[in-house]
Tab-separated table of C-alpha atoms and ligand atoms in Angstrom:
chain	number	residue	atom	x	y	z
Z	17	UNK	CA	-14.690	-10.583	18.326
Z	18	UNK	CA	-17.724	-11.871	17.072
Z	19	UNK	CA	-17.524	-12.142	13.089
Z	20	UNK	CA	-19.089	-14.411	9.972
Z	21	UNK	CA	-17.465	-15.476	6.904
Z	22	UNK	CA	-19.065	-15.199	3.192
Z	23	UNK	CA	-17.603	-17.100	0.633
Z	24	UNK	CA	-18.253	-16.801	-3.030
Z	25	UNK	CA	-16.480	-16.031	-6.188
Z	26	UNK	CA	-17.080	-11.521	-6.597
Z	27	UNK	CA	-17.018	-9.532	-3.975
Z	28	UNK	CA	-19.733	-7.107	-4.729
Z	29	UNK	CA	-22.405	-9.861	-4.311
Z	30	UNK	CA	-20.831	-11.104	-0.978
Z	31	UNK	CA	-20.383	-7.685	0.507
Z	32	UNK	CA	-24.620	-7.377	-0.038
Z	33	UNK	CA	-25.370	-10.783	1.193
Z	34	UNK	CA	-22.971	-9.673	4.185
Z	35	UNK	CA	-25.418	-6.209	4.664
Z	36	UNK	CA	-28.576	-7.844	4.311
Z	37	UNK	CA	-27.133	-10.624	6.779
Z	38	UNK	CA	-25.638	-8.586	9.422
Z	39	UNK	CA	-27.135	-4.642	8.875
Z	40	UNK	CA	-25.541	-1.849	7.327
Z	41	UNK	CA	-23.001	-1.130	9.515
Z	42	UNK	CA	-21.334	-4.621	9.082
Z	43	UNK	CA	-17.717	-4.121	8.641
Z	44	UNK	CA	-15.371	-6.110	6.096
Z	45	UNK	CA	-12.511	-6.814	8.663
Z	46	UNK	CA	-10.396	-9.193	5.904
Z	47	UNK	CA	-10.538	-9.955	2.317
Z	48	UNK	CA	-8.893	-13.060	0.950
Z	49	UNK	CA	-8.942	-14.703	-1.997
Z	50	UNK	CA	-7.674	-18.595	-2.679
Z	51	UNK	CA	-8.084	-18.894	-6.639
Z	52	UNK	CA	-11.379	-17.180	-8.227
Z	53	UNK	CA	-12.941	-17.400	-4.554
Z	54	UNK	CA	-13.142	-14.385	-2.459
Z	55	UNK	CA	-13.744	-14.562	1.652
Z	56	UNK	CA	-14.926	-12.065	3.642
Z	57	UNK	CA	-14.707	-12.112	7.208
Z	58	UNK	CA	-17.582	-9.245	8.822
Z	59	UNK	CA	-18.074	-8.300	11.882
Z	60	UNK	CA	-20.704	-6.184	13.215
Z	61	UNK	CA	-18.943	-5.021	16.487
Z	62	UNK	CA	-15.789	-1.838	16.647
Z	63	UNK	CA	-12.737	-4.279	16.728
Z	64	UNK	CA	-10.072	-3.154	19.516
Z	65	UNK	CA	-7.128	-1.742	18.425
Z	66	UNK	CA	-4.445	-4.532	18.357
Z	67	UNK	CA	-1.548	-4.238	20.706
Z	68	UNK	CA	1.569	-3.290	19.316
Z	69	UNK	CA	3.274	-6.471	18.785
Z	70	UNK	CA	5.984	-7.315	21.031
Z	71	UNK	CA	9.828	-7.276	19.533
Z	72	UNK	CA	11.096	-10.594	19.166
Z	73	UNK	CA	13.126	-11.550	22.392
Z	74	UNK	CA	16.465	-10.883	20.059
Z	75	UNK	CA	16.111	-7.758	18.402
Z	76	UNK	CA	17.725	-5.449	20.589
Z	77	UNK	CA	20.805	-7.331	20.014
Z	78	UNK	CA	20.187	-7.339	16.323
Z	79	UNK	CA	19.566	-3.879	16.592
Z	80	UNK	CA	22.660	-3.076	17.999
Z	81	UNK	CA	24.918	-4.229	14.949
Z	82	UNK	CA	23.080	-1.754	12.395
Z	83	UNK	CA	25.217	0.660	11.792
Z	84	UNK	CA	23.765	3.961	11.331
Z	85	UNK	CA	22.345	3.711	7.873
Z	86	UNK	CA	20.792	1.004	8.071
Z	87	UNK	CA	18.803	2.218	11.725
Z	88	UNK	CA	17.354	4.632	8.992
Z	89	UNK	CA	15.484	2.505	7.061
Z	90	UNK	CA	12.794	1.011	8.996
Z	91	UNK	CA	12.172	4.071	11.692
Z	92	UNK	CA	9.314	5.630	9.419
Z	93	UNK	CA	6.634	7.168	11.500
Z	94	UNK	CA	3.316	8.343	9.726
Z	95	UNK	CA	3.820	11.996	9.569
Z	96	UNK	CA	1.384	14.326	11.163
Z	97	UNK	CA	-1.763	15.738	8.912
Z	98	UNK	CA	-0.396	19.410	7.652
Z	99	UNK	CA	-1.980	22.174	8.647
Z	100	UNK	CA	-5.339	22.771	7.053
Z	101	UNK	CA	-5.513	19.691	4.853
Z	102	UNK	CA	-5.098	16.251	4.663
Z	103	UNK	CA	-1.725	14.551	4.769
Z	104	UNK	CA	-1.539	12.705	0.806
Z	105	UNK	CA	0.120	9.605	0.264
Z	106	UNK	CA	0.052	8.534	-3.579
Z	107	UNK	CA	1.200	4.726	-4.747
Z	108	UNK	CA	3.221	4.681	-8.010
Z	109	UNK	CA	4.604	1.691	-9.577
Z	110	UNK	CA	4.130	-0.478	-12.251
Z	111	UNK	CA	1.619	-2.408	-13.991
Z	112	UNK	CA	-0.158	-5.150	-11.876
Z	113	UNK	CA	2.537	-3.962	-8.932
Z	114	UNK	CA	-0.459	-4.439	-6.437
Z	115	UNK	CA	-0.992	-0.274	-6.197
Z	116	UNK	CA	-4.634	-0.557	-5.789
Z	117	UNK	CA	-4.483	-3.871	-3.115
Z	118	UNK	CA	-2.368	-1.829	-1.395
Z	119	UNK	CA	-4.376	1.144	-1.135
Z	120	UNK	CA	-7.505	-1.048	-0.169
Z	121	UNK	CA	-4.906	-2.348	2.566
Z	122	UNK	CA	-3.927	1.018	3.518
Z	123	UNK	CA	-7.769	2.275	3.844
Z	124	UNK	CA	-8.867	-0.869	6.196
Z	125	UNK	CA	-5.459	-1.656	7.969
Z	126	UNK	CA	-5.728	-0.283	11.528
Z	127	UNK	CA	-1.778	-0.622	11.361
Z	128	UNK	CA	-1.690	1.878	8.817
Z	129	UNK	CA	-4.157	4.639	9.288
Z	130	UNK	CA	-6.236	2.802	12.048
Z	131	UNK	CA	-8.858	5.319	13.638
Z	132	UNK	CA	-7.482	8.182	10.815
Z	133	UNK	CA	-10.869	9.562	8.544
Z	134	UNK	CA	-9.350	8.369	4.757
Z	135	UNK	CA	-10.163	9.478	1.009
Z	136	UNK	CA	-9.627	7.694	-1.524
Z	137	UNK	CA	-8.416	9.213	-5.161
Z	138	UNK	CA	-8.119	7.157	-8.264
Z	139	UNK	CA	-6.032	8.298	-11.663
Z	140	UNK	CA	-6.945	5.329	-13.039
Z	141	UNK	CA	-9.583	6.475	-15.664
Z	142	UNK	CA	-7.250	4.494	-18.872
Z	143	UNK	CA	-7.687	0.325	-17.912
Z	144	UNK	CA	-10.825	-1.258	-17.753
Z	145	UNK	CA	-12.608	-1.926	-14.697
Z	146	UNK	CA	-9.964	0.299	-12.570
Z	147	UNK	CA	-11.856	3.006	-12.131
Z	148	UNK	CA	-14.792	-0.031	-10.421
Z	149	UNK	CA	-12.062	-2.135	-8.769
Z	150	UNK	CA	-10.975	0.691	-6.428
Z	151	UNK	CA	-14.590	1.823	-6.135
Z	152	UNK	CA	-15.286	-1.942	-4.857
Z	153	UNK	CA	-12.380	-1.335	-2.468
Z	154	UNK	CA	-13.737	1.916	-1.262
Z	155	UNK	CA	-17.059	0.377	-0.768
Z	156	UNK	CA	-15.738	-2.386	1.149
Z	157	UNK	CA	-13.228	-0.170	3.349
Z	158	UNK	CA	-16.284	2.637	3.870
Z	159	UNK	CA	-14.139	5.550	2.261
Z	160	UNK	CA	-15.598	8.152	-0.001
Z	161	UNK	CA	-13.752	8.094	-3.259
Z	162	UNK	CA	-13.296	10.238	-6.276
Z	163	UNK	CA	-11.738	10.133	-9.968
Z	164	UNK	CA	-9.398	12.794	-11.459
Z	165	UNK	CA	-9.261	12.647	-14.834
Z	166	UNK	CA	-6.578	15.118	-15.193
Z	167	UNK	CA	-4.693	17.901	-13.402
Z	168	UNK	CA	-7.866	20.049	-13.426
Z	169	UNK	CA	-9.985	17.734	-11.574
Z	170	UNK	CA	-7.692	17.450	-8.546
Z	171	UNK	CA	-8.202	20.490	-6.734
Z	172	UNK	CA	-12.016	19.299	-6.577
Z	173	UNK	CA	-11.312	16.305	-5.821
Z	174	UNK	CA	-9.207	17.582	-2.546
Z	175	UNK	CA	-11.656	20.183	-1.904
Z	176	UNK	CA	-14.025	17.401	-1.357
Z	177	UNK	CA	-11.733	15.744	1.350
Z	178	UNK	CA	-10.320	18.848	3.037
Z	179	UNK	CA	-11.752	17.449	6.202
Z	180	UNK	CA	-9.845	13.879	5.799
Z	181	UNK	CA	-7.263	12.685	7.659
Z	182	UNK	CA	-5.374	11.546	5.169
Z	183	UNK	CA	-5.697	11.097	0.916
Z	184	UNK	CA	-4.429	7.395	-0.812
Z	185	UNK	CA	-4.041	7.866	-4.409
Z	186	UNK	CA	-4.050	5.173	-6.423
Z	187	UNK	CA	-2.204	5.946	-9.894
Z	188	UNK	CA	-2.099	3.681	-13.047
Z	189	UNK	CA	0.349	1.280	-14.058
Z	190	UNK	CA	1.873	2.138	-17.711
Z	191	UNK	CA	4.587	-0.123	-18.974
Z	192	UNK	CA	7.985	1.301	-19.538
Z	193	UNK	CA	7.321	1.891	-23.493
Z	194	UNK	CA	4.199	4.524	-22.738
Z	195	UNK	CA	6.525	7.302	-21.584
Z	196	UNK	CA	3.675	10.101	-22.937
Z	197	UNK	CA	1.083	8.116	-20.513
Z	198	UNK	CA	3.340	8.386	-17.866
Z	199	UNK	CA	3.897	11.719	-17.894
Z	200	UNK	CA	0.665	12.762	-17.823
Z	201	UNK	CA	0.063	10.977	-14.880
Z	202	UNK	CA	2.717	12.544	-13.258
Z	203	UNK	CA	1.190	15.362	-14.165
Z	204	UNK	CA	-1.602	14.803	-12.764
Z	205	UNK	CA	-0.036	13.774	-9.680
Z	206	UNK	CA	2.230	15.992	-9.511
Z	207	UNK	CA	-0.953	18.678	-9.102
Z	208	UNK	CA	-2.065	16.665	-6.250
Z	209	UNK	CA	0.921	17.875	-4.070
Z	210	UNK	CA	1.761	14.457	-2.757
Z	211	UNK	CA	3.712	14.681	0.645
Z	212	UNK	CA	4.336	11.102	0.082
Z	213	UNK	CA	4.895	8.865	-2.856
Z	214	UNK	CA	5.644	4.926	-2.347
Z	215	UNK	CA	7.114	3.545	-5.180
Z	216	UNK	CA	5.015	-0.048	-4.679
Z	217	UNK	CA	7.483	-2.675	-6.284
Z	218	UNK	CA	6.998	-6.198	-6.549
Z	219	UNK	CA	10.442	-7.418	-5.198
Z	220	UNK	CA	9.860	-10.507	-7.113
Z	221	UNK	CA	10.834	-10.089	-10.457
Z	222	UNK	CA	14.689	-10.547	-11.918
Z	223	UNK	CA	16.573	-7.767	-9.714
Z	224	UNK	CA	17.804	-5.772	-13.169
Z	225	UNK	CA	14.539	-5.424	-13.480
Z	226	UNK	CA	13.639	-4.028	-10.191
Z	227	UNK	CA	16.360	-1.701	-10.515
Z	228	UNK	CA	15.580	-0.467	-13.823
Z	229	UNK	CA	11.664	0.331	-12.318
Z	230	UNK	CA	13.125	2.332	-9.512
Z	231	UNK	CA	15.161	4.429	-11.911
Z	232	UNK	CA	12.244	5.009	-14.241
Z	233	UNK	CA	10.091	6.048	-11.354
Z	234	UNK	CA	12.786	8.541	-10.197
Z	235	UNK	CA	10.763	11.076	-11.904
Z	236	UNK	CA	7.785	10.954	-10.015
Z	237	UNK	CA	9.724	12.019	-6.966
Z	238	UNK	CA	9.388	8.968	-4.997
Z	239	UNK	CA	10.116	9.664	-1.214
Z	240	UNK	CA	10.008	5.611	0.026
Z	241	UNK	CA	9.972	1.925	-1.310
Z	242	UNK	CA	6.590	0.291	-0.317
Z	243	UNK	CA	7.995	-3.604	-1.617
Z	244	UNK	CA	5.117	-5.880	-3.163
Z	245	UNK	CA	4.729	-9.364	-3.645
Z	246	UNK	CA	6.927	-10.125	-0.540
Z	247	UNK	CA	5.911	-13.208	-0.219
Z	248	UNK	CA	7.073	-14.506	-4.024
Z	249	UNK	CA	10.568	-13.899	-3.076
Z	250	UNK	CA	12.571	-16.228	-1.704
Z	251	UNK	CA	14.829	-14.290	0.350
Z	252	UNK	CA	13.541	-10.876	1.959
Z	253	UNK	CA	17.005	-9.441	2.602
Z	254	UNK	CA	16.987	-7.897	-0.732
Z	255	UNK	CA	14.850	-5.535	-0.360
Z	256	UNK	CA	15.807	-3.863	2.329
Z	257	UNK	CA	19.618	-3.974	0.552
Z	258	UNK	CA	17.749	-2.314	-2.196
Z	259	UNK	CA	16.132	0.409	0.007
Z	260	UNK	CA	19.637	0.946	1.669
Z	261	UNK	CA	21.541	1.463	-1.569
Z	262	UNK	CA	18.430	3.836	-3.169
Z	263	UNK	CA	18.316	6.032	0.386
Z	264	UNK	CA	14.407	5.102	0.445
Z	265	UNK	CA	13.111	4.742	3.897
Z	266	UNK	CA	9.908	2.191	3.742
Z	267	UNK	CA	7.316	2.368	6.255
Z	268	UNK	CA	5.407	-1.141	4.924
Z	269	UNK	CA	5.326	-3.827	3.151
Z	270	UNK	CA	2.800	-6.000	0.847
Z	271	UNK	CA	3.600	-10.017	1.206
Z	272	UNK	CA	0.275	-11.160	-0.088
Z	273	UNK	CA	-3.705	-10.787	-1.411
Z	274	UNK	CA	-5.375	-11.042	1.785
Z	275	UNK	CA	-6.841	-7.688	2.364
Z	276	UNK	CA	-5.544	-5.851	4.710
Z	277	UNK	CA	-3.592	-8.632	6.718
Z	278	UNK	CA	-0.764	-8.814	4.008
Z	279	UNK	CA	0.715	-5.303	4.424
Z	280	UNK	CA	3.276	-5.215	7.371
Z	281	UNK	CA	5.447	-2.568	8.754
Z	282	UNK	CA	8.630	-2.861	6.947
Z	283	UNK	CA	10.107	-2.451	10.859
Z	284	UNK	CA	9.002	-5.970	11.885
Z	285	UNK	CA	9.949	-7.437	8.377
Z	286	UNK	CA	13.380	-6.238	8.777
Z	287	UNK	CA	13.909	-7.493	12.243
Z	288	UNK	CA	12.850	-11.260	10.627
Z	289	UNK	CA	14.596	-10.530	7.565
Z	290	UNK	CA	18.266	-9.795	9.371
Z	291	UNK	CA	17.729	-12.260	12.087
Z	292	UNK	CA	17.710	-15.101	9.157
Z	293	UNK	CA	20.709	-12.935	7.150
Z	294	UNK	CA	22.735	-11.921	9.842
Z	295	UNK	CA	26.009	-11.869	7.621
Z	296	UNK	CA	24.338	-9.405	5.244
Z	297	UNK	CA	24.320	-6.787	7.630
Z	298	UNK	CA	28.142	-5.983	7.293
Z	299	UNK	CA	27.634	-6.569	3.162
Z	300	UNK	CA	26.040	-3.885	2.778
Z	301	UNK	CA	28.165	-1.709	4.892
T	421	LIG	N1	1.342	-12.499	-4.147
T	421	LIG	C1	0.946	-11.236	-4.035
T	421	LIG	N2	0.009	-10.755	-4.876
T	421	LIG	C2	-0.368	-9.473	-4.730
T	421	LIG	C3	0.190	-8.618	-3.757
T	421	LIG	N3	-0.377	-7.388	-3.898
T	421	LIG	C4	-1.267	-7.499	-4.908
T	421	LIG	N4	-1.263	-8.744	-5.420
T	421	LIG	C5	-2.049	-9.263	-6.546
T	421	LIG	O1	-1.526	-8.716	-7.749
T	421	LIG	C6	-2.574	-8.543	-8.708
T	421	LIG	C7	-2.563	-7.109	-9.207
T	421	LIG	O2	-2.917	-6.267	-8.114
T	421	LIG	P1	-3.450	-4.781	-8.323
T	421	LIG	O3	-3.607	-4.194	-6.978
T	421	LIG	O4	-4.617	-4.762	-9.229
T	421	LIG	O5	-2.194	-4.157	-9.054
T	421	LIG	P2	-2.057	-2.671	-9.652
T	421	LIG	O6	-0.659	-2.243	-9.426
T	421	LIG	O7	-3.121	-1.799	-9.100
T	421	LIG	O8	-2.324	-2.974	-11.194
T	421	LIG	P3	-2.591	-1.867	-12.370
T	421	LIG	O9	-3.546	-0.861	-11.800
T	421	LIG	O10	-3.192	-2.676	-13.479
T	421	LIG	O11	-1.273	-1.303	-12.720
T	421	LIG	C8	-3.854	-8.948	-8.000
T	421	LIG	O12	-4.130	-10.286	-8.330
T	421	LIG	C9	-3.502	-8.836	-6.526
T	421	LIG	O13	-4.280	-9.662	-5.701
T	421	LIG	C10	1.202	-9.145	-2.871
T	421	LIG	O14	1.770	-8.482	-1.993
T	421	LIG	N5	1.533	-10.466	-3.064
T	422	LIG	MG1	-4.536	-0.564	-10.064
């Protein structure tokens, strides 16, 4: 597919330089950034959907020692859109968890929604520059986007993408201490009606930690484990322990900054993951 790359350190600037280079319909296929400089890789051509990928030559043999616990874990299908409105998926987790890189990754992976009309709802409206970092996202993904600042505003805000596909929120990050904060944004969430809400956890931290997160989140009614910052751990297997022992199916996974390549589907990590742990299968058992 026929693509150029702009490099440069802010991505509003590059994403113009991109438009004026390429027309108006250029599309931001990848986002990276290696220290304070940002990449963008544009093309001005429909990309293809990718094949699925094949399963590695041993997984069916892998497969066949889960026992029947664990073959619930990975299995997590996107669920249809609900009658007469849009199916809503809302990312809780907390602060600097990579909520909003994952919702840009969400919006522009073809993985995720691919071909699937997106909105885009922010409850950020509390930490500087949120409410214009997912606004950069949305502008780079082509989504239309909206703020709630509270409970009241959602039902516009949804009104506005009755016709969507599908609804990412993107919630704030409040540290453990601002329990007030946190329940208003649960509030607030809570009048969006999620059908979905990914607890997005960076797997990376000190695993008391981890666990203590996924207890205070409890509240928000989390319904899977969307693991962040993959790629800073040093072994994978964790997580999906973790998911096992919570009864959280996950459907991806975040292992890096590149936007969207670094969100995967938590099936293919698992395969990898087990294949390099095969003793940990009967541990958790
Ligand atoms: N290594 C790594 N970094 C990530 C990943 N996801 C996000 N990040 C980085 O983590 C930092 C915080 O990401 P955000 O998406 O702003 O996190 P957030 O949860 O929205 O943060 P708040 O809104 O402030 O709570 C950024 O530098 C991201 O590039 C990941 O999977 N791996
Ligand atoms: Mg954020």
């Amino acid at each position: 597919m026929p693509h150029e790359t702009f490099t440069g350190d802010a991505i509003a600037p590059l994403l113009r330089q991109a438009r004026e280079a390429l027309g108006p319909d250029a599309q931001v296929v990848r986002v990276n950034r290696l220290g304070n400089r940002y990449t963008l890789v544009v093309s001005t051509e429909a990309e293809a959907a990718p094949a699925p990928a094949p399963a590695p030559a041993s997984a069916p043999d892998f497969r066949a020692t889960l026992d029947s616990r664990l073959r619930g874990i990975p299995e997590e299908p996107l669920p249809a859109r609900p009658r007469g409105r849009p199916l809503v998926v809302a990312l809780v987790g907390p602060t600097g968890a990579g909520k909003t890189t994952t919702a840009a990754k969400l919006a522009m992976s073809r993985h995720a929604f691919g071909g699937r009309e997106i909105g885009l709802i922010g409850l950020d409206t509390y930490r500087v520059g949120a409410v214009e970092q997912l606004a950069l996202w949305a502008e780079v993904a082509r989504v239309p986007m909206e703020v709630a600042w509270g409970p009241n505003d959602t039902r516009a805000a949804l009104r506005r993408f009755r016709s969507c596909d599908a609804v990412l929120v993107d919630t704030p990050g409040r540290g453990p201490g601002n329990a007030a904060d946190l329940d208003a944004v649960r509030q607030t969430l809570a009048a969006l009606r999620p059908d979905e809400t990914h607890l997005v956890l960076p797997v990376g931290r000190i695993w008391r930690v981890v666990r203590q997160t996924l207890r205070d989140y409890r509240a928000f009614g989390i319904t899977h484990l969307l693991a962040s910052k993959v790629d800073e751990c040093a072994d994978d297997w964790g997580v999906f322990e973790l998911a096992l022992a919570e009864g959280l199916p996950m459907r991806w996974i975040a292992d890096g900054q590149a936007v969207p390549d670094a969100l995967r589907p938590a099936a293919d990590r698992l395969a990898g993951a087990a294949l390099r742990r095969p003793r940990a299968v009967t541990e958790v058992a």
